[in-house]
Coordinates of N, CA and C in Angstrom, one line a residue:
M1 N -69.7 30.3 9.4 CA -70.2 31.8 9.8 C -71.4 32.1 9.2
G2 N -72.2 32.6 10.0 CA -73.6 33.1 9.5 C -73.7 34.2 8.5
L3 N -74.8 34.4 7.7 CA -75.0 35.5 6.9 C -74.7 36.9 7.4
F4 N -75.3 37.1 8.7 CA -75.1 38.5 9.4 C -73.5 38.6 9.6
S5 N -73.0 37.6 10.1 CA -71.5 37.9 10.5 C -70.6 38.0 9.3
A6 N -71.0 37.3 8.1 CA -70.2 37.4 6.9 C -70.4 38.8 6.3
V7 N -71.6 39.3 6.2 CA -71.8 40.5 5.6 C -71.2 41.5 6.5
K8 N -71.3 41.5 7.9 CA -70.7 42.5 8.7 C -69.2 42.5 8.6
D9 N -68.7 41.5 8.5 CA -67.2 41.4 8.3 C -66.8 42.0 6.9
V10 N -67.4 41.9 6.0 CA -67.2 42.4 4.6 C -67.3 43.9 4.7
I11 N -68.4 44.4 5.3 CA -68.6 45.8 5.5 C -67.5 46.4 6.3
D12 N -67.1 45.8 7.5 CA -66.0 46.3 8.3 C -64.7 46.5 7.5
K13 N -64.4 45.4 6.6 CA -63.2 45.4 5.8 C -63.2 46.5 4.8
L14 N -64.3 46.7 4.2 CA -64.5 47.8 3.1 C -64.5 49.1 3.5
G15 N -65.4 49.3 4.5 CA -65.8 50.6 5.0 C -65.1 51.2 6.2
G16 N -64.6 50.3 6.9 CA -63.9 50.8 8.3 C -65.1 51.4 9.2
S17 N -64.7 52.1 10.1 CA -65.6 52.6 11.1 C -66.5 53.8 10.8
S18 N -66.0 54.5 9.6 CA -66.8 55.7 9.2 C -68.2 55.4 8.4
T19 N -68.2 54.1 8.1 CA -69.4 53.7 7.4 C -70.6 53.3 8.4
V20 N -71.8 53.4 8.0 CA -72.9 52.9 8.9 C -72.9 51.4 8.8
R21 N -73.0 50.7 9.9 CA -72.8 49.1 9.9 C -74.2 48.6 10.0
L22 N -74.2 47.3 9.6 CA -75.3 46.5 9.5 C -75.5 45.9 10.9
A23 N -76.8 45.8 11.6 CA -77.0 45.3 12.8 C -76.8 43.8 12.6
S24 N -76.5 43.2 13.7 CA -76.4 41.6 13.7 C -77.0 41.2 15.1
P25 N -77.5 40.0 15.0 CA -77.9 39.3 16.3 C -76.9 39.2 17.5
D26 N -77.1 39.4 18.6 CA -76.1 39.2 19.6 C -76.3 37.7 20.1
P27 N -75.3 36.8 20.0 CA -75.3 35.4 20.3 C -75.7 35.1 21.8
H28 N -75.4 36.2 22.6 CA -75.8 35.9 23.9 C -77.1 36.6 24.4
A29 N -78.0 37.0 23.5 CA -79.2 37.6 23.9 C -80.2 36.6 24.5
V30 N -81.0 37.0 25.4 CA -82.0 36.2 26.0 C -83.1 35.9 25.0
E31 N -83.5 34.8 25.0 CA -84.6 34.4 24.1 C -85.9 34.5 24.9
V32 N -86.9 35.2 24.1 CA -88.2 35.4 24.7 C -89.3 35.0 23.7
S33 N -90.3 34.1 24.2 CA -91.4 33.7 23.2 C -92.5 34.8 23.5
L34 N -93.1 35.1 22.2 CA -94.4 36.0 22.3 C -95.4 35.3 21.7
D35 N -96.6 35.7 22.2 CA -97.8 35.1 21.7 C -98.2 35.5 20.2
H36 N -97.8 36.8 19.9 CA -98.0 37.4 18.6 C -96.9 38.3 18.4
L37 N -96.3 38.0 17.2 CA -95.2 39.1 16.7 C -95.1 38.9 15.2
S38 N -95.3 39.9 14.5 CA -94.9 40.0 13.1 C -94.3 41.4 12.8
V39 N -93.7 41.4 11.6 CA -93.0 42.6 11.3 C -93.4 42.9 9.8
H40 N -93.7 44.2 9.7 CA -94.1 44.7 8.4 C -93.3 46.0 8.0
T41 N -93.1 46.4 6.8 CA -92.4 47.5 6.5 C -93.2 48.4 5.6
A42 N -93.0 49.8 5.6 CA -93.8 50.7 4.8 C -93.0 52.0 4.7
S43 N -92.4 52.3 3.5 CA -91.6 53.3 3.1 C -90.4 53.7 4.1
G44 N -89.7 52.6 4.4 CA -88.4 52.7 5.4 C -88.8 52.6 6.7
L45 N -90.2 52.4 7.2 CA -90.5 52.2 8.5 C -90.7 50.7 8.7
I46 N -90.0 50.2 9.9 CA -90.3 48.8 10.3 C -91.3 48.9 11.4
I47 N -92.3 48.1 11.3 CA -93.4 48.0 12.2 C -93.5 46.6 12.9
L48 N -93.4 46.8 14.2 CA -93.5 45.4 14.8 C -95.0 45.4 15.3
A49 N -95.7 44.2 15.0 CA -97.0 44.2 15.3 C -97.0 43.0 16.5
T50 N -97.7 43.3 17.5 CA -97.8 42.5 18.8 C -99.0 42.7 19.5
S51 N -99.1 41.8 20.5 CA -100.2 41.8 21.5 C -100.0 42.9 22.6
P52 N -101.0 43.1 23.5 CA -100.7 43.9 24.7 C -99.5 43.2 25.7
A53 N -99.8 41.8 25.6 CA -98.7 41.2 26.5 C -97.3 41.3 25.7
G54 N -97.2 41.2 24.5 CA -95.9 41.5 23.8 C -95.4 42.9 24.0
A55 N -96.3 43.8 24.0 CA -95.9 45.3 24.2 C -95.2 45.3 25.6
Q56 N -95.7 44.7 26.6 CA -95.1 44.7 27.9 C -93.7 44.1 27.9
V57 N -93.5 43.1 27.0 CA -92.3 42.4 26.9 C -91.2 43.4 26.1
L58 N -91.8 44.0 25.2 CA -90.9 45.0 24.4 C -90.4 46.2 25.4
S59 N -91.3 46.6 26.2 CA -91.1 47.7 27.1 C -89.9 47.4 28.2
E60 N -90.2 46.0 28.5 CA -89.1 45.6 29.5 C -87.7 45.3 29.0
V61 N -87.7 44.8 27.8 CA -86.5 44.6 27.0 C -85.9 45.9 26.7
A62 N -86.6 46.9 26.3 CA -86.0 48.3 26.1 C -85.5 48.8 27.4
H63 N -86.1 48.7 28.4 CA -85.7 49.1 29.8 C -84.4 48.5 30.3
S64 N -84.4 47.3 30.0 CA -83.3 46.5 30.5 C -81.9 46.9 29.9
G65 N -81.9 47.3 28.6 CA -80.9 47.8 27.8 C -80.1 46.6 27.4
E66 N -80.5 45.4 27.5 CA -79.9 44.1 27.2 C -80.4 43.6 25.7
P67 N -79.6 42.9 25.1 CA -80.1 42.4 23.7 C -81.1 41.3 24.0
A68 N -82.0 41.0 23.1 CA -83.0 40.1 23.3 C -83.4 39.6 21.8
Q69 N -83.8 38.3 21.8 CA -84.3 37.6 20.7 C -85.8 37.3 21.0
L70 N -86.7 38.0 20.2 CA -88.1 37.9 20.3 C -88.6 36.8 19.3
R71 N -89.2 35.7 19.7 CA -89.7 34.6 18.8 C -91.3 34.7 19.0
G72 N -91.9 34.9 17.8 CA -93.3 34.8 17.6 C -93.7 33.7 16.7
P73 N -94.9 33.3 16.5 CA -95.3 32.3 15.5 C -94.9 32.6 14.1
Q74 N -94.9 33.9 13.8 CA -94.5 34.2 12.4 C -93.3 34.8 12.3
S75 N -92.5 35.4 13.2 CA -91.4 36.2 13.0 C -90.4 36.0 14.2
T76 N -89.1 36.3 14.0 CA -88.0 36.4 14.9 C -87.5 37.8 14.7
V77 N -87.3 38.5 15.9 CA -86.7 39.8 15.9 C -85.6 39.8 17.1
H78 N -84.5 40.3 16.6 CA -83.3 40.5 17.4 C -83.2 41.9 17.6
L79 N -83.4 42.3 19.1 CA -83.1 43.8 19.4 C -82.0 43.9 20.2
S80 N -81.2 44.8 19.6 CA -79.7 45.2 20.4 C -79.6 46.5 20.6
P81 N -79.3 46.9 21.8 CA -78.9 48.3 22.1 C -77.7 48.7 21.5
T82 N -77.5 49.7 21.0 CA -76.4 50.3 20.5 C -76.0 51.7 20.5
A83 N -74.8 52.1 20.6 CA -74.4 53.5 20.7 C -74.0 54.1 19.4
K84 N -73.8 53.2 18.5 CA -73.4 53.6 17.1 C -74.6 53.6 16.1
T85 N -74.4 54.2 15.0 CA -75.5 54.1 14.0 C -75.4 52.8 13.2
Q86 N -76.5 52.0 13.2 CA -76.5 50.7 12.5 C -77.8 50.6 11.7
R87 N -77.7 49.9 10.6 CA -79.0 49.6 9.8 C -79.6 48.4 10.2
P88 N -81.0 48.3 10.3 CA -81.7 47.1 10.5 C -81.5 46.1 9.3
V89 N -81.5 44.9 9.6 CA -81.2 43.9 8.5 C -82.2 42.7 8.7
H90 N -82.7 42.2 7.5 CA -83.7 41.1 7.5 C -83.0 40.0 6.8
D91 N -83.0 38.8 7.5 CA -82.4 37.5 7.0 C -83.8 36.7 6.8
P92 N -84.1 36.1 5.7 CA -85.1 35.3 5.8 C -85.2 34.0 6.5
K93 N -84.1 33.6 6.9 CA -83.9 32.4 7.8 C -83.9 32.7 9.3
R94 N -83.2 33.9 9.6 CA -83.0 34.2 11.1 C -83.8 35.3 11.5
G95 N -84.6 36.0 10.7 CA -85.3 37.0 11.2 C -84.7 38.4 11.0
W96 N -85.2 39.3 11.7 CA -84.7 40.8 11.8 C -83.8 41.0 12.9
A97 N -82.8 41.7 12.5 CA -81.9 42.3 13.5 C -82.1 43.9 13.5
I98 N -82.6 44.3 14.6 CA -82.9 45.7 14.7 C -82.1 46.4 15.8
P99 N -81.3 47.4 15.4 CA -80.5 48.0 16.6 C -81.5 49.1 17.2
L100 N -81.2 49.3 18.5 CA -81.9 50.2 19.3 C -81.1 51.3 19.9
S101 N -81.3 52.6 19.4 CA -80.5 53.5 20.0 C -80.9 53.9 21.2
S102 N -80.3 54.7 22.1 CA -80.8 55.0 23.5 C -82.1 55.9 23.3
A103 N -82.3 56.7 22.5 CA -83.7 57.4 22.3 C -84.7 56.4 22.0
E104 N -84.4 55.4 21.1 CA -85.5 54.3 20.9 C -85.8 53.5 21.9
R105 N -84.7 53.1 22.8 CA -84.9 52.2 24.0 C -85.8 53.1 25.0
E106 N -85.5 54.4 25.1 CA -86.4 55.2 26.1 C -87.7 55.2 25.5
A107 N -88.0 55.5 24.3 CA -89.5 55.7 23.8 C -90.1 54.2 24.0
L108 N -89.4 53.2 23.6 CA -90.0 51.8 23.7 C -90.3 51.4 25.1
S109 N -89.4 51.8 26.0 CA -89.7 51.5 27.4 C -90.9 52.0 27.9
R110 N -91.3 53.2 27.4 CA -92.6 53.9 27.8 C -93.8 53.5 27.2
I111 N -93.7 52.5 26.3 CA -94.9 52.2 25.5 C -96.0 51.6 26.3
S112 N -97.2 51.9 26.0 CA -98.3 51.4 26.6 C -98.7 50.1 26.1
A113 N -99.5 49.3 26.9 CA -100.0 48.0 26.4 C -101.3 48.1 25.8
E114 N -101.9 49.4 25.7 CA -103.1 49.7 25.0 C -103.0 49.4 23.5
P115 N -104.0 48.9 23.0 CA -104.1 48.7 21.5 C -103.9 50.0 20.8
G116 N -103.1 50.0 19.8 CA -103.0 51.3 19.0 C -101.7 51.1 18.3
D117 N -101.3 52.3 17.6 CA -100.0 52.4 16.8 C -99.2 53.4 17.4
Y118 N -97.9 53.0 17.5 CA -97.0 54.0 18.3 C -95.7 54.2 17.5
E119 N -95.3 55.4 17.1 CA -94.1 55.7 16.5 C -93.1 55.8 17.5
I120 N -92.0 55.0 17.4 CA -90.9 55.0 18.3 C -89.8 56.0 17.7
S121 N -89.6 55.9 16.4 CA -88.5 56.9 15.8 C -89.0 57.0 14.2
E122 N -88.2 57.6 13.5 CA -88.5 57.7 12.1 C -88.4 56.4 11.5
S123 N -87.7 55.4 12.0 CA -87.5 54.1 11.2 C -88.4 53.0 11.9
L124 N -88.8 53.1 13.2 CA -89.4 52.0 14.0 C -90.7 52.4 14.6
A125 N -91.7 51.6 14.4 CA -93.1 51.8 15.0 C -93.6 50.4 15.5
V126 N -94.4 50.5 16.4 CA -95.1 49.3 17.1 C -96.6 49.5 17.0
S127 N -97.2 48.3 16.5 CA -98.7 48.4 16.5 C -99.2 47.2 17.4
I128 N -99.8 47.7 18.4 CA -100.4 46.7 19.4 C -101.8 46.3 19.1
E129 N -101.9 45.1 18.9 CA -103.2 44.5 18.3 C -103.8 43.6 19.3
T130 N -105.2 43.6 19.4 CA -105.7 42.6 20.3 C -105.8 41.3 19.6
T131 N -105.5 40.2 20.4 CA -105.6 38.9 19.8 C -107.1 38.4 20.0
P132 N -107.7 37.4 19.3 CA -108.9 36.8 19.5 C -109.2 36.4 21.0
E133 N -108.2 35.9 21.5 CA -108.3 35.5 23.0 C -108.6 36.6 24.0
E134 N -108.2 37.8 23.5 CA -108.2 39.0 24.6 C -109.4 39.7 24.1
S135 N -110.1 39.5 23.0 CA -111.3 40.3 22.8 C -112.6 39.9 23.4

């Protein structure tokens, strides 16, 4: 049993459905490789940094409504659509598990591939950076 599953099982047993659950990776998620993906945090905000091509992938993943595992050279991010309130989780070995509400999926699906910083929600942002090959 993985760390995410073990923690989720303990939380479910202790708190039942009235507590906020921890996000966990979907084992059936499609795996997508990105040329640039890193994750930073700032005051409770998770910032996904990627390239314009990565931004297109983020938009398509959000639009599809399906779970995805995004792999970059530096980070792995598991994005999972959810109707329930869940907290993002970082596992040093497996990467980030980030739940996406319907509002976050909608905002992420409309993200531009233009370089810049985009606030998706109070807890999620995307920074689109040009890579040396694109400059």
